[in-house]
Amino acid sequence: MVVGLIVVCEVAFWVLLAAGLAFRYVLRMPRVGLALLLCEPLLELVLFTVTAIDLRNGAEPDWKHGLAAVYIGFTVGLGHSTVKWADARVAHRFAGGPPPVRPPKYGTARAVHEWKVAGRWILAAVVATALLQAAVWYVGDGQTESLRAWQQRMLWVIAINLVVAGSYTLFPKRER
């Protein structure tokens, strides 16, 4: 049930995003579009609630519950930037907005950009790790190895992003 709900939430995220942007720019109904975009966090609330109820009803915590926490974390960390990214492109394409800003290619500006990207990924991993820890405490003495394994994966996400962003700081790409 949890995996199916994760899939439904992912599909609903993109449907709400497309519908919100379509109402906002194509149909020229910005308030309706904004209302649809503001419904995005409700998906995570539903997923969080269903996962907690599933665990409370005695389900053994496994990879599905961990995946739900990771999905919520990544939506918290990356959802807003994804919506902004899509909004800039749709505004340019359908509403005569300015072209989307491209990330800088060189030097300190590129390093700053990479640290911002890493910050979003790290936020996602930290939120996921916190939700996983809350699930471990919620379950108590149950089998929590799968949740702990997800926490380790989130530590890898943090480490990789620190290495990537740090490499742009220590070894900045220079213009030819």
mmCIF file of C-alpha atoms in Angstrom:
data_model
loop_
_atom_site.group_PDB
_atom_site.id
_atom_site.type_symbol
_atom_site.label_atom_id
_atom_site.label_comp_id
_atom_site.label_asym_id
_atom_site.label_seq_id
_atom_site.Cartn_x
_atom_site.Cartn_y
_atom_site.Cartn_z
ATOM 1 C CA MET A 1 0.000 0.000 0.000
ATOM 2 C CA VAL A 2 2.791 2.453 0.906
ATOM 3 C CA VAL A 3 4.674 1.947 -2.370
ATOM 4 C CA GLY A 4 1.486 2.489 -4.346
ATOM 5 C CA LEU A 5 0.833 5.689 -2.431
ATOM 6 C CA ILE A 6 4.380 6.899 -3.114
ATOM 7 C CA VAL A 7 3.793 6.352 -6.833
ATOM 8 C CA VAL A 8 0.442 8.133 -6.627
ATOM 9 C CA CYS A 9 2.052 11.061 -4.784
ATOM 10 C CA GLU A 10 4.825 11.327 -7.382
ATOM 11 C CA VAL A 11 2.366 11.275 -10.280
ATOM 12 C CA ALA A 12 0.080 13.723 -8.459
ATOM 13 C CA PHE A 13 3.048 16.060 -7.864
ATOM 14 C CA TRP A 14 3.687 16.337 -11.607
ATOM 15 C CA VAL A 15 -0.018 16.524 -12.461
ATOM 16 C CA LEU A 16 -0.554 19.338 -9.946
ATOM 17 C CA LEU A 17 2.556 21.097 -11.222
ATOM 18 C CA ALA A 18 1.435 20.859 -14.852
ATOM 19 C CA ALA A 19 -2.130 21.865 -14.007
ATOM 20 C CA GLY A 20 -1.001 24.748 -11.802
ATOM 21 C CA LEU A 21 1.294 26.128 -14.486
ATOM 22 C CA ALA A 22 -1.311 25.593 -17.205
ATOM 23 C CA PHE A 23 -3.917 27.525 -15.237
ATOM 24 C CA ARG A 24 -1.384 30.177 -14.334
ATOM 25 C CA TYR A 25 0.037 30.883 -17.793
ATOM 26 C CA VAL A 26 -1.968 29.176 -20.534
ATOM 27 C CA LEU A 27 -5.496 29.761 -19.208
ATOM 28 C CA ARG A 28 -4.532 33.093 -17.563
ATOM 29 C CA MET A 29 -6.019 32.116 -14.204
ATOM 30 C CA PRO A 30 -3.075 32.800 -11.869
ATOM 31 C CA ARG A 31 -5.009 32.414 -8.608
ATOM 32 C CA VAL A 32 -6.323 28.979 -9.556
ATOM 33 C CA GLY A 33 -2.832 28.015 -10.691
ATOM 34 C CA LEU A 34 -1.338 29.200 -7.410
ATOM 35 C CA ALA A 35 -3.988 27.303 -5.444
ATOM 36 C CA LEU A 36 -3.092 24.117 -7.320
ATOM 37 C CA LEU A 37 0.617 24.643 -6.698
ATOM 38 C CA LEU A 38 -0.050 25.238 -3.006
ATOM 39 C CA CYS A 39 -1.770 21.830 -2.829
ATOM 40 C CA GLU A 40 1.590 20.115 -3.434
ATOM 41 C CA PRO A 41 2.514 19.877 0.294
ATOM 42 C CA LEU A 42 -0.787 18.116 0.999
ATOM 43 C CA LEU A 43 0.530 15.111 -0.900
ATOM 44 C CA GLU A 44 3.398 14.714 1.550
ATOM 45 C CA LEU A 45 1.065 15.180 4.498
ATOM 46 C CA VAL A 46 -1.151 12.358 3.212
ATOM 47 C CA LEU A 47 1.856 10.095 2.632
ATOM 48 C CA PHE A 48 3.253 10.878 6.087
ATOM 49 C CA THR A 49 -0.110 10.173 7.749
ATOM 50 C CA VAL A 50 -0.708 6.897 5.915
ATOM 51 C CA THR A 51 2.823 5.699 6.679
ATOM 52 C CA ALA A 52 2.442 6.540 10.377
ATOM 53 C CA ILE A 53 -0.936 4.769 10.517
ATOM 54 C CA ASP A 54 0.552 1.727 8.777
ATOM 55 C CA LEU A 55 3.341 1.541 11.374
ATOM 56 C CA ARG A 56 0.918 2.148 14.251
ATOM 57 C CA ASN A 57 -1.274 -0.709 13.047
ATOM 58 C CA GLY A 58 1.610 -3.088 13.525
ATOM 59 C CA ALA A 59 3.264 -3.190 10.120
ATOM 60 C CA GLU A 60 6.888 -4.244 10.361
ATOM 61 C CA PRO A 61 9.042 -1.299 9.242
ATOM 62 C CA ASP A 62 10.754 -2.125 5.968
ATOM 63 C CA TRP A 63 12.211 -0.446 2.900
ATOM 64 C CA LYS A 64 8.778 0.927 1.886
ATOM 65 C CA HIS A 65 8.453 3.002 5.030
ATOM 66 C CA GLY A 66 12.020 4.208 4.567
ATOM 67 C CA LEU A 67 11.298 5.119 0.957
ATOM 68 C CA ALA A 68 8.265 7.128 2.074
ATOM 69 C CA ALA A 69 10.425 9.140 4.493
ATOM 70 C CA VAL A 70 13.057 9.700 1.813
ATOM 71 C CA TYR A 71 10.394 10.778 -0.700
ATOM 72 C CA ILE A 72 8.995 13.309 1.768
ATOM 73 C CA GLY A 73 12.476 14.596 2.584
ATOM 74 C CA PHE A 74 13.400 15.033 -1.035
ATOM 75 C CA THR A 75 10.147 16.799 -1.787
ATOM 76 C CA VAL A 76 10.810 19.196 1.096
ATOM 77 C CA GLY A 77 14.384 19.839 -0.036
ATOM 78 C CA LEU A 78 13.946 19.873 -3.795
ATOM 79 C CA GLY A 79 10.234 20.454 -4.449
ATOM 80 C CA HIS A 80 10.318 24.247 -4.285
ATOM 81 C CA SER A 81 13.311 24.528 -6.612
ATOM 82 C CA THR A 82 11.656 22.115 -9.046
ATOM 83 C CA VAL A 83 8.501 24.236 -9.099
ATOM 84 C CA LYS A 84 10.571 27.420 -9.600
ATOM 85 C CA TRP A 85 12.553 25.755 -12.392
ATOM 86 C CA ALA A 86 9.388 24.686 -14.228
ATOM 87 C CA ASP A 87 7.655 28.002 -13.569
ATOM 88 C CA ALA A 88 10.493 29.987 -15.150
ATOM 89 C CA ARG A 89 10.414 27.838 -18.285
ATOM 90 C CA VAL A 90 6.639 27.880 -18.693
ATOM 91 C CA ALA A 91 6.512 31.644 -18.040
ATOM 92 C CA HIS A 92 9.121 32.163 -20.751
ATOM 93 C CA ARG A 93 7.425 29.832 -23.220
ATOM 94 C CA PHE A 94 3.786 30.816 -22.747
ATOM 95 C CA ALA A 95 3.696 34.212 -21.030
ATOM 96 C CA GLY A 96 6.560 36.117 -22.615
ATOM 97 C CA GLY A 97 8.639 35.987 -19.464
ATOM 98 C CA PRO A 98 12.396 36.405 -19.490
ATOM 99 C CA PRO A 99 14.523 33.445 -20.487
ATOM 100 C CA PRO A 100 15.418 31.201 -17.568
ATOM 101 C CA VAL A 101 18.671 32.106 -15.879
ATOM 102 C CA ARG A 102 21.431 29.648 -16.657
ATOM 103 C CA PRO A 103 23.792 28.615 -13.899
ATOM 104 C CA PRO A 104 27.213 30.250 -14.020
ATOM 105 C CA LYS A 105 29.943 28.201 -15.660
ATOM 106 C CA TYR A 106 33.109 29.408 -14.022
ATOM 107 C CA GLY A 107 34.845 30.575 -10.882
ATOM 108 C CA THR A 108 33.366 31.656 -7.594
ATOM 109 C CA ALA A 109 29.894 32.145 -9.048
ATOM 110 C CA ARG A 110 29.850 28.477 -10.102
ATOM 111 C CA ALA A 111 31.072 27.389 -6.673
ATOM 112 C CA VAL A 112 28.317 29.405 -4.981
ATOM 113 C CA HIS A 113 25.754 27.845 -7.321
ATOM 114 C CA GLU A 114 27.029 24.342 -6.511
ATOM 115 C CA TRP A 115 26.849 25.042 -2.770
ATOM 116 C CA LYS A 116 23.231 26.172 -3.155
ATOM 117 C CA VAL A 117 22.380 22.987 -5.052
ATOM 118 C CA ALA A 118 24.219 20.916 -2.459
ATOM 119 C CA GLY A 119 22.333 22.751 0.288
ATOM 120 C CA ARG A 120 19.004 21.693 -1.186
ATOM 121 C CA TRP A 121 20.126 18.061 -1.453
ATOM 122 C CA ILE A 122 21.552 18.142 2.058
ATOM 123 C CA LEU A 123 18.321 19.618 3.404
ATOM 124 C CA ALA A 124 16.428 16.801 1.683
ATOM 125 C CA ALA A 125 18.707 14.173 3.204
ATOM 126 C CA VAL A 126 18.560 15.744 6.675
ATOM 127 C CA VAL A 127 14.741 15.877 6.616
ATOM 128 C CA ALA A 128 14.615 12.268 5.419
ATOM 129 C CA THR A 129 17.069 11.205 8.132
ATOM 130 C CA ALA A 130 15.018 12.997 10.801
ATOM 131 C CA LEU A 131 11.808 11.338 9.590
ATOM 132 C CA LEU A 132 13.546 7.969 9.566
ATOM 133 C CA GLN A 133 14.774 8.538 13.120
ATOM 134 C CA ALA A 134 11.268 9.532 14.189
ATOM 135 C CA ALA A 135 9.998 6.279 12.664
ATOM 136 C CA VAL A 136 12.644 4.316 14.580
ATOM 137 C CA TRP A 137 11.539 5.934 17.839
ATOM 138 C CA TYR A 138 7.863 5.469 16.910
ATOM 139 C CA VAL A 139 8.321 1.759 16.268
ATOM 140 C CA GLY A 140 10.412 1.268 19.395
ATOM 141 C CA ASP A 141 11.904 -2.182 19.745
ATOM 142 C CA GLY A 142 10.770 -3.419 16.332
ATOM 143 C CA GLN A 143 12.924 -4.401 13.405
ATOM 144 C CA THR A 144 14.418 -1.084 12.313
ATOM 145 C CA GLU A 145 17.402 -2.268 10.248
ATOM 146 C CA SER A 146 15.804 -1.192 6.971
ATOM 147 C CA LEU A 147 15.152 2.299 8.332
ATOM 148 C CA ARG A 148 18.744 2.519 9.573
ATOM 149 C CA ALA A 149 19.948 1.444 6.106
ATOM 150 C CA TRP A 150 18.037 4.377 4.580
ATOM 151 C CA GLN A 151 19.685 6.697 7.104
ATOM 152 C CA GLN A 152 23.099 5.468 5.971
ATOM 153 C CA ARG A 153 22.154 6.151 2.361
ATOM 154 C CA MET A 154 21.168 9.694 3.307
ATOM 155 C CA LEU A 155 24.585 10.170 4.917
ATOM 156 C CA TRP A 156 26.106 9.144 1.582
ATOM 157 C CA VAL A 157 23.939 11.725 -0.198
ATOM 158 C CA ILE A 158 25.211 14.393 2.181
ATOM 159 C CA ALA A 159 28.840 13.303 1.764
ATOM 160 C CA ILE A 160 28.659 13.202 -2.033
ATOM 161 C CA ASN A 161 27.117 16.668 -2.193
ATOM 162 C CA LEU A 162 29.760 18.070 0.149
ATOM 163 C CA VAL A 163 32.513 16.563 -2.002
ATOM 164 C CA VAL A 164 31.016 17.884 -5.253
ATOM 165 C CA ALA A 165 30.419 21.401 -3.922
ATOM 166 C CA GLY A 166 33.787 21.412 -2.180
ATOM 167 C CA SER A 167 35.533 20.416 -5.405
ATOM 168 C CA TYR A 168 34.118 23.503 -7.135
ATOM 169 C CA THR A 169 35.472 25.606 -4.281
ATOM 170 C CA LEU A 170 38.933 24.028 -4.138
ATOM 171 C CA PHE A 171 39.331 23.512 -7.884
ATOM 172 C CA PRO A 172 37.212 26.194 -9.570
ATOM 173 C CA LYS A 173 36.604 25.735 -13.258
ATOM 174 C CA ARG A 174 38.329 28.521 -15.141
ATOM 175 C CA GLU A 175 37.332 30.124 -18.401
ATOM 176 C CA ARG A 176 39.648 29.222 -21.272
#
